[in-house]
PDB file of C-alpha atoms in Angstrom:
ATOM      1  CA  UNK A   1     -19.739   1.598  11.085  1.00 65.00           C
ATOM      2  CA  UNK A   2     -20.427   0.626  14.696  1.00 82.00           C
ATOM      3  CA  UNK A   3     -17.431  -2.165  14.474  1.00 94.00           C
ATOM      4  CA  UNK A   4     -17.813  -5.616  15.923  1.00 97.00           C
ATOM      5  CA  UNK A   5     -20.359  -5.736  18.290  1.00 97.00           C
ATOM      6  CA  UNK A   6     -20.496  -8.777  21.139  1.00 98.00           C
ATOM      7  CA  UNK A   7     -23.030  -9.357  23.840  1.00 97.00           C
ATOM      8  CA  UNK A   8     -23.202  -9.565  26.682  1.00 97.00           C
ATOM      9  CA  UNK A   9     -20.268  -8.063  28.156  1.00 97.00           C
ATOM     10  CA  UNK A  10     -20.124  -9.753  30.935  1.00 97.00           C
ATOM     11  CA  UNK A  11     -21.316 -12.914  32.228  1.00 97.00           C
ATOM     12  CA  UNK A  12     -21.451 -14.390  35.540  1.00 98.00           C
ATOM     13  CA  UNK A  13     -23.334 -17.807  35.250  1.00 97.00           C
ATOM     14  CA  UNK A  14     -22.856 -21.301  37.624  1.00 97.00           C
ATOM     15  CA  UNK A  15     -21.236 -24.386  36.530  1.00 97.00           C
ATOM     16  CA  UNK A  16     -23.586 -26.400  34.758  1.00 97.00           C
ATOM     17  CA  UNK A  17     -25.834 -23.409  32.997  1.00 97.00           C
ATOM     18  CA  UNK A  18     -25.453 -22.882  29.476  1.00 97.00           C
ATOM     19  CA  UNK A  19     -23.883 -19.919  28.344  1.00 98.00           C
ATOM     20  CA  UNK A  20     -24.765 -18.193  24.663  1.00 98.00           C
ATOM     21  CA  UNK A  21     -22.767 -15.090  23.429  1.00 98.00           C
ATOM     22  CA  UNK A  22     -23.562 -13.327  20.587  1.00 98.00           C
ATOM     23  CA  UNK A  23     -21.525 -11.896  17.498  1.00 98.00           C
ATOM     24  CA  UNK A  24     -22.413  -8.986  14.660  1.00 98.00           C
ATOM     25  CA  UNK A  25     -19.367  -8.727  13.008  1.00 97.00           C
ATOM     26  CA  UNK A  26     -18.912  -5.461  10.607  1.00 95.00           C
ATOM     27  CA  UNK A  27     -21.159  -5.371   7.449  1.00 94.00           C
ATOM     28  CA  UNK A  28     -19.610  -6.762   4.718  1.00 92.00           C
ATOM     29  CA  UNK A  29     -16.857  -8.868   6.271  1.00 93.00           C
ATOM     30  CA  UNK A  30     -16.282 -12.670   4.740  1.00 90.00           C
ATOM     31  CA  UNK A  31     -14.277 -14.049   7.501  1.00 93.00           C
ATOM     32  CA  UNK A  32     -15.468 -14.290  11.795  1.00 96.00           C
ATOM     33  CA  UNK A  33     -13.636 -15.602  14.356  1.00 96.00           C
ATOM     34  CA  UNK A  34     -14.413 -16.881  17.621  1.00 97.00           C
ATOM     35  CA  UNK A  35     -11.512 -16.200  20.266  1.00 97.00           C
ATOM     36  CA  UNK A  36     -10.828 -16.964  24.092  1.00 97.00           C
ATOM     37  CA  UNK A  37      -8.083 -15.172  26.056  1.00 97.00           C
ATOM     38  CA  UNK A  38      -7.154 -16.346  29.396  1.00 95.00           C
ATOM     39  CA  UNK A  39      -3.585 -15.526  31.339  1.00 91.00           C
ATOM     40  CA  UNK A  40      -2.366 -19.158  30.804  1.00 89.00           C
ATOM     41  CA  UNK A  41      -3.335 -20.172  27.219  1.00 88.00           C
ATOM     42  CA  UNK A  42      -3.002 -16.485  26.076  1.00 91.00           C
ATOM     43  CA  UNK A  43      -5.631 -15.832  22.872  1.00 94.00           C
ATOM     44  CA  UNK A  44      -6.425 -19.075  21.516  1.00 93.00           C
ATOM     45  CA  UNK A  45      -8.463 -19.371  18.076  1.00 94.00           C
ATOM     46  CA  UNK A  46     -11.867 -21.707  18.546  1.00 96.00           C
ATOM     47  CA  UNK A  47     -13.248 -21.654  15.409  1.00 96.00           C
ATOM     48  CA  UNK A  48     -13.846 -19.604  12.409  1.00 95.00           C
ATOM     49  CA  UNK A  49     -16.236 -19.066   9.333  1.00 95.00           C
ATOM     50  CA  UNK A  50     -15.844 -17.936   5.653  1.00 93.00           C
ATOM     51  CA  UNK A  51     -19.121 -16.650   4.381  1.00 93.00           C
ATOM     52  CA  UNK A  52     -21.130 -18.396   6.724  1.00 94.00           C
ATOM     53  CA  UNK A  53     -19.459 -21.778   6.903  1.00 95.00           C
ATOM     54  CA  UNK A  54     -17.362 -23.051   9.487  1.00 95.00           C
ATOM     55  CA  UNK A  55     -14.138 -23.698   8.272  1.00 92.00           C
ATOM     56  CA  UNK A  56     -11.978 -25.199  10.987  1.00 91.00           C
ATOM     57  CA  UNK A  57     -13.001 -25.961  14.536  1.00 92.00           C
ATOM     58  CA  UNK A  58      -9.969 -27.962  15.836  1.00 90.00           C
ATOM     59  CA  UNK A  59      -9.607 -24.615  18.159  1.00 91.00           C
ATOM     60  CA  UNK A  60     -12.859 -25.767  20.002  1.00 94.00           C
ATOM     61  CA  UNK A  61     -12.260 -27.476  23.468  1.00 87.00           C
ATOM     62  CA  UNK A  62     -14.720 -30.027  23.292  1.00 85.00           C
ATOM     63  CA  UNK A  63     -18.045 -30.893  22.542  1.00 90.00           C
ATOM     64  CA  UNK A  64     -19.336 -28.596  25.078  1.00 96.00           C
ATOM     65  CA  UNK A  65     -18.723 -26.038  22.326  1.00 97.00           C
ATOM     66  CA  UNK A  66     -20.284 -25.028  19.669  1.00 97.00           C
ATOM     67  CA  UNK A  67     -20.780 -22.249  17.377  1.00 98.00           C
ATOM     68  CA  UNK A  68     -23.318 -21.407  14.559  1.00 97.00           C
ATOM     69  CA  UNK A  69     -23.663 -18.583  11.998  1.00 97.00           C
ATOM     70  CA  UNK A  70     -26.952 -18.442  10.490  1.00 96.00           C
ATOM     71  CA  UNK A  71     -26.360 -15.460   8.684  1.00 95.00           C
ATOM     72  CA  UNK A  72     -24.035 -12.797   7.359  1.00 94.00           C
ATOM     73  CA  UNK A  73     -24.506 -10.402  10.086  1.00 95.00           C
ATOM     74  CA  UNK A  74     -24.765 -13.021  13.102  1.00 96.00           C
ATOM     75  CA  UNK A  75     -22.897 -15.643  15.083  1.00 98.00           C
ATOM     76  CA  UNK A  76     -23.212 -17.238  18.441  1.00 98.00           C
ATOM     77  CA  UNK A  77     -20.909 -19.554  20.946  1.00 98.00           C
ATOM     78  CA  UNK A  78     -22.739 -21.924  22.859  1.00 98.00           C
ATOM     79  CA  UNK A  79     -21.388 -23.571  26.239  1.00 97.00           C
ATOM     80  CA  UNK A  80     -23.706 -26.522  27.214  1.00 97.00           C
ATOM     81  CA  UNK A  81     -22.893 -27.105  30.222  1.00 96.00           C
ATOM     82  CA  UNK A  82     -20.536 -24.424  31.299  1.00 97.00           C
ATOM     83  CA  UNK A  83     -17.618 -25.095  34.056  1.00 96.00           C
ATOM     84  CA  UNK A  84     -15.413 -22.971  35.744  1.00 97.00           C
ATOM     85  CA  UNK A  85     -12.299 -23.980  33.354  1.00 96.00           C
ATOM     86  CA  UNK A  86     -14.358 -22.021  30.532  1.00 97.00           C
ATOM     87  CA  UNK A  87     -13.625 -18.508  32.596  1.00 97.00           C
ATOM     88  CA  UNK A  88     -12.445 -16.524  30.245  1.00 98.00           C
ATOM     89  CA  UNK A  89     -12.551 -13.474  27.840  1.00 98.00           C
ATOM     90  CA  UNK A  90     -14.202 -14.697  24.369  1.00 98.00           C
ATOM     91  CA  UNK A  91     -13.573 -11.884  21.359  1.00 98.00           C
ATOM     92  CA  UNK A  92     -15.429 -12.083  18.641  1.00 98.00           C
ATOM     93  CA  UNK A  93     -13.427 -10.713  15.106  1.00 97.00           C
ATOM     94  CA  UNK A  94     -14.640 -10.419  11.459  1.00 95.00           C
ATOM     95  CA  UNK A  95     -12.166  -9.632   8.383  1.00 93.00           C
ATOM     96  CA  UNK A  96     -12.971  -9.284   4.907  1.00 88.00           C
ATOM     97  CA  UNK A  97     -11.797  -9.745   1.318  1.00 71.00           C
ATOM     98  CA  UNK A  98     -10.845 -13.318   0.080  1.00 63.00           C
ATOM     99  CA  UNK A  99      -7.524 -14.358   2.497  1.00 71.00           C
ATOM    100  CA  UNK A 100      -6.742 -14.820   5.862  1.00 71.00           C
ATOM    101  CA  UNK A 101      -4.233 -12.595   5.740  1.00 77.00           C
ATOM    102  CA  UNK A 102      -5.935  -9.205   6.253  1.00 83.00           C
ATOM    103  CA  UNK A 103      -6.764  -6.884   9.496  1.00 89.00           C
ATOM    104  CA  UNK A 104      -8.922  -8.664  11.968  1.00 93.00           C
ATOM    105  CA  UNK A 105     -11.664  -6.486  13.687  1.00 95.00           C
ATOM    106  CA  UNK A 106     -12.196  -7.358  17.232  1.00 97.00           C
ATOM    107  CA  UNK A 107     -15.653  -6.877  19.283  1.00 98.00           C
ATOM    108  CA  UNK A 108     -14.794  -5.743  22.875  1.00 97.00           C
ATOM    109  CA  UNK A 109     -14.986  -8.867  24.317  1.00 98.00           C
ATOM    110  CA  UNK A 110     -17.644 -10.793  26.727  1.00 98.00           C
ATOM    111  CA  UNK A 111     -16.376 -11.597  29.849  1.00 98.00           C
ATOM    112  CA  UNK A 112     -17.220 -14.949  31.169  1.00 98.00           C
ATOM    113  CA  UNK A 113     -17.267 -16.149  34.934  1.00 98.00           C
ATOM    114  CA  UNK A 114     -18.472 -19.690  35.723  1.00 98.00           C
ATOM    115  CA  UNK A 115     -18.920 -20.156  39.633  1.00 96.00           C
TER     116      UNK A 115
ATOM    117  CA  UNK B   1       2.686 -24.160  16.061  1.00 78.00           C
ATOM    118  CA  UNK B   2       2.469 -21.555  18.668  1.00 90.00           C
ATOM    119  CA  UNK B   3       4.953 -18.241  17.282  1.00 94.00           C
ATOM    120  CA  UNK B   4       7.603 -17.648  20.317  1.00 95.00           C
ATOM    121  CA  UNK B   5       7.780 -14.582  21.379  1.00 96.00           C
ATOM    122  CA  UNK B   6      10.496 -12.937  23.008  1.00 95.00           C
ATOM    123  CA  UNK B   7      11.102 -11.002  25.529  1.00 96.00           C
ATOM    124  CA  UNK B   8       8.035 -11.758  27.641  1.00 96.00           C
ATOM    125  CA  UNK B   9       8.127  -8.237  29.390  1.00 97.00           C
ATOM    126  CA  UNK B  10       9.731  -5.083  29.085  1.00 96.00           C
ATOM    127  CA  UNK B  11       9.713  -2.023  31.445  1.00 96.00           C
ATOM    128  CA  UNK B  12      11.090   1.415  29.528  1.00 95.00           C
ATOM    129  CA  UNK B  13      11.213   5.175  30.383  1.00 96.00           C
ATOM    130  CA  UNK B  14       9.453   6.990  27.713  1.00 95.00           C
ATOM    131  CA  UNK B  15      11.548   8.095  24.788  1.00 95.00           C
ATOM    132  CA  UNK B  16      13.664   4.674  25.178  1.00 96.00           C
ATOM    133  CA  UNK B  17      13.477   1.929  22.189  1.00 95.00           C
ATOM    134  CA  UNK B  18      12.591  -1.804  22.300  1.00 95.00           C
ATOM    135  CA  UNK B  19      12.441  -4.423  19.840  1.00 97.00           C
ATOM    136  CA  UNK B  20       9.977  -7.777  20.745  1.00 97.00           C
ATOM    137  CA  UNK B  21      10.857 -11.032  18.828  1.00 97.00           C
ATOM    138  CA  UNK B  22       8.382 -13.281  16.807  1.00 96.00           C
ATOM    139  CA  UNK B  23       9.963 -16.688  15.740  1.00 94.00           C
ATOM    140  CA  UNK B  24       8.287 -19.912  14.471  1.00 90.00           C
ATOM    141  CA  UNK B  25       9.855 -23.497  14.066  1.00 86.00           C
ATOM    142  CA  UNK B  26       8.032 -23.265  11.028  1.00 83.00           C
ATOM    143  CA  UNK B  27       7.990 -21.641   7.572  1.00 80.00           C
ATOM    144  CA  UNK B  28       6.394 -18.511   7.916  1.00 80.00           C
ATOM    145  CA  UNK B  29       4.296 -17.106   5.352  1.00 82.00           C
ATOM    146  CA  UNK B  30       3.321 -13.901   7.177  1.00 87.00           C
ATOM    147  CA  UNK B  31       3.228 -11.987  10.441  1.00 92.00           C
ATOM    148  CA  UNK B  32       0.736 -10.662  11.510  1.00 93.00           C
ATOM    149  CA  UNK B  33       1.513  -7.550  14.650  1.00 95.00           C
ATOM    150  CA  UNK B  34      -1.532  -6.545  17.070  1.00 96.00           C
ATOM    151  CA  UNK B  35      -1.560  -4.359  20.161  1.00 96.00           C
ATOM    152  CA  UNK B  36      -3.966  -4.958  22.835  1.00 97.00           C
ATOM    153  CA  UNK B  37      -4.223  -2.525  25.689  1.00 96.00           C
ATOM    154  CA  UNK B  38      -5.180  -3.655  29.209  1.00 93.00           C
ATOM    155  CA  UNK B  39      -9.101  -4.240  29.506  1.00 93.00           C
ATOM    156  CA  UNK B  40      -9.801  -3.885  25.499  1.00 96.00           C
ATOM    157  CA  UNK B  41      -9.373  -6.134  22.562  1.00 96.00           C
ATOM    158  CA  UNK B  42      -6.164  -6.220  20.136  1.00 97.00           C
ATOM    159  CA  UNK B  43      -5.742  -4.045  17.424  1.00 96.00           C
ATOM    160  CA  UNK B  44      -4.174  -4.688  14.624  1.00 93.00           C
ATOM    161  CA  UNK B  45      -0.477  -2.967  13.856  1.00 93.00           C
ATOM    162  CA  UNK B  46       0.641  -4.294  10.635  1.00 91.00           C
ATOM    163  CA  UNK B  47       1.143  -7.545   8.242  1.00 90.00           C
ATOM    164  CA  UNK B  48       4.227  -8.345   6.747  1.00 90.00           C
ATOM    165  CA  UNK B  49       3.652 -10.730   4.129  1.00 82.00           C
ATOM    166  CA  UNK B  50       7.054 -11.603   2.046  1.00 74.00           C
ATOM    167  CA  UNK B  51      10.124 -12.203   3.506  1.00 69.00           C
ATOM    168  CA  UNK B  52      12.436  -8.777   3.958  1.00 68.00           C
ATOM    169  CA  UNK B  53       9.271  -6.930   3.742  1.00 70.00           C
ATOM    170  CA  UNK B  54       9.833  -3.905   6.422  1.00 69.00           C
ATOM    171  CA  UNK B  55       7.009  -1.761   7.124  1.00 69.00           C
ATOM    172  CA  UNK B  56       6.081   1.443   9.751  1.00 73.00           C
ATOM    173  CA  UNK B  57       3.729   2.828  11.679  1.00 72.00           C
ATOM    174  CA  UNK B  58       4.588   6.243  13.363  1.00 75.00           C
ATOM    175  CA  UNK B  59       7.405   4.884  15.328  1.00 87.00           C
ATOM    176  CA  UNK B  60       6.804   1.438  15.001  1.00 91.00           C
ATOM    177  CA  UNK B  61       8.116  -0.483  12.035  1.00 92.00           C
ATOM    178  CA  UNK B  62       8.730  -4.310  11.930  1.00 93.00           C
ATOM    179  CA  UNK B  63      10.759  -7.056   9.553  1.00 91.00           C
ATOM    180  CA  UNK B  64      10.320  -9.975   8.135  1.00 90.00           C
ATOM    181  CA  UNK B  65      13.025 -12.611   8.039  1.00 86.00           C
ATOM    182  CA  UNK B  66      11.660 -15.204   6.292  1.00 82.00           C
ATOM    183  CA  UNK B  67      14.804 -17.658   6.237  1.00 83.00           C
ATOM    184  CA  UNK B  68      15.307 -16.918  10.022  1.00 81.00           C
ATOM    185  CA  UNK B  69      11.496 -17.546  10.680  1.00 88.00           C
ATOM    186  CA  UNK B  70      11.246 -14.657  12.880  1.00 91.00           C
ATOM    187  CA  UNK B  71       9.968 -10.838  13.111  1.00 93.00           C
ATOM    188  CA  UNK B  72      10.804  -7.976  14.985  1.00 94.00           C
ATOM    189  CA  UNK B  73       8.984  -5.339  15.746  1.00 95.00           C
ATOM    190  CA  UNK B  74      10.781  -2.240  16.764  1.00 95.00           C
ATOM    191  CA  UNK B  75       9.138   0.769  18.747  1.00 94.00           C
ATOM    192  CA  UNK B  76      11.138   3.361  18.442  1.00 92.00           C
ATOM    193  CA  UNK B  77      11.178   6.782  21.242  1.00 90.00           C
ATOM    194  CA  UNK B  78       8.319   4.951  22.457  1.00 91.00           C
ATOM    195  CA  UNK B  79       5.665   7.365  24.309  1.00 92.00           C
ATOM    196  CA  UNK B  80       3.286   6.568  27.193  1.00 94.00           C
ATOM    197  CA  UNK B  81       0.425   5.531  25.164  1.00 93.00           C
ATOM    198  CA  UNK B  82       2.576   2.280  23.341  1.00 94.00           C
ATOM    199  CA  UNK B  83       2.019   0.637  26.852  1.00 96.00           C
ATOM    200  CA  UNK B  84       0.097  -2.739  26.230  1.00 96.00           C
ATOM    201  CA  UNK B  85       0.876  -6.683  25.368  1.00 97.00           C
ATOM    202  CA  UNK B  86       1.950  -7.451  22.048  1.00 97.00           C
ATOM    203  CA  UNK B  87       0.976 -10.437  19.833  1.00 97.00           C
ATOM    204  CA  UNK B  88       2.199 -11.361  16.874  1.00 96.00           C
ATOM    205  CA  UNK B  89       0.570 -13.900  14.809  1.00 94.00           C
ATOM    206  CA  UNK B  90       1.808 -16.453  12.121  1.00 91.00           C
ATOM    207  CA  UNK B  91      -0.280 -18.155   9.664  1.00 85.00           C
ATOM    208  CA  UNK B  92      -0.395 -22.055  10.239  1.00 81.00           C
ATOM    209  CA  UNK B  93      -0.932 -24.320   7.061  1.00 78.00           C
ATOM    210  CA  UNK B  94      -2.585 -27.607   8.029  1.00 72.00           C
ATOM    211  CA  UNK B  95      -5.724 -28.245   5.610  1.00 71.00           C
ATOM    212  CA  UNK B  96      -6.886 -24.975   6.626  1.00 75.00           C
ATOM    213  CA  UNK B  97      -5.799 -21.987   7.510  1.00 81.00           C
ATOM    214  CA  UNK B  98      -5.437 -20.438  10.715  1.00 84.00           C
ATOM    215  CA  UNK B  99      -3.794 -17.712  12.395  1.00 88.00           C
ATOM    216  CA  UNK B 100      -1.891 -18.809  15.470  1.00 92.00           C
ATOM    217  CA  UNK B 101      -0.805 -15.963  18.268  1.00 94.00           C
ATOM    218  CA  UNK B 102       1.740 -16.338  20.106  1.00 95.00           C
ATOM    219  CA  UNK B 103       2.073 -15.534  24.050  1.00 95.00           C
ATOM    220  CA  UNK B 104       2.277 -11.958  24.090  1.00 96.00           C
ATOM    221  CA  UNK B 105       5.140  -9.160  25.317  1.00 97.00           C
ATOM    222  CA  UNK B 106       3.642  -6.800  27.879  1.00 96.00           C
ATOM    223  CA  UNK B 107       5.372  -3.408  27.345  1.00 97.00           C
ATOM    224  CA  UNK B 108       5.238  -1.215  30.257  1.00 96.00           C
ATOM    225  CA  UNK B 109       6.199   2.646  29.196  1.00 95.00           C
ATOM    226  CA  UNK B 110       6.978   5.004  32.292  1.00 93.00           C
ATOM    227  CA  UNK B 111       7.172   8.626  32.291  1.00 92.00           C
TER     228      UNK B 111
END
């Protein structure tokens, strides 16, 4: 299996553009998770879904966020319009079987600069 | 909500042992341990999921205290490639369920 795959990897976009990364999480997995990791805030949970649905999205900064997963094997983050506050790494992870307490997968990351 | 973690760096020689602290000011119901090395995503260690639960990987092994609230993780004659930050996680209980890391111990390992 390929693991989780995110894209792009890196981003470089100006304040004000919206920014979309992309999520394939491993084949098979019931659980995804959206992440952002910055030095100050450390790796903060945004939102996540269980078999397609979003189940809690109090991790998501504002309404400038949001987050869809149309399918099984696909997710996005949308940031409409982006700032330079939203620099960060965003890690995409997928986990399976029926509780939150298993082994999250993470993608490699995207890495996000907003001039 | 946010696990402590404790201490927030640590410099060894290799072969030397550490031990990185995970408490909550709530109930735990499980620790979760990841290693992320610098420039790559986290990678999960180990879950401890019941309270005096004490598990091992190589030579890294953790506990559970569940009426202290805290883990440890212990790395034990720790070699060059255990270098990286350390999260622990705790699972938060409010409606739904979520998986809250804490800040992180960068462990530095030097030959």
């Amino acid at each position: 299996d390929a693991g989780v795959i995110q894209s792009p990897r890196h981003e470089v976009t100006e304040m004000g553009q919206e920014v979309t990364l992309r999520c394939k999480p491993i084949s098979g997995h019931d659980y995804l998770f959206w992440y952002r990791q910055t030095m100050m805030r450390g790796l903060e949970l945004l939102i996540y879904f269980n078999n397609n649905v979003p189940i809690d999205d109090s991790g998501m900064p504002e309404d400038r966020f949001s987050a869809k997963m149309p399918n099984a094997s696909f997710s996005t983050l949308k940031i409409q319009p982006s700032e330079p506050r939203d620099s960060a790494v965003y890690f995409c992870a997928s986990s399976h079987r029926a509780s939150l307490d298993n082994e999250q997968f993470f993608g490699p990351g995207t890495r996000l600069t907003v001039l | 909500q946010q696990p402590v973690q404790s201490p927030q760096a640590v410099i060894l020689r290799e072969g030397e042992d550490a031990v990185i602290n995970c408490s909550s000011s709530k109930a735990l119901y499980s620790v979760h341990w990841y290693r992320q090395k610098h420039g790559e995503a986290p990678v999960f260690l180990m879950i401890l999921l019941k309270g005096g639960e004490q598990k091992g990987h190589e030579k890294i092994s953790a506990s559970f205290n569940e009426k202290k609230q805290q883990s440890s993780l212990y790395l034990t004659a720790s070699q060059l490639s255990y270098s990286g930050t350390y999260f622990c996680g705790t699972l938060v209980i409010q409606g739904a369920q979520k998986l809250v890391f804490g800040q992180g111990t960068r462990l530095t390992i030097n030959p």
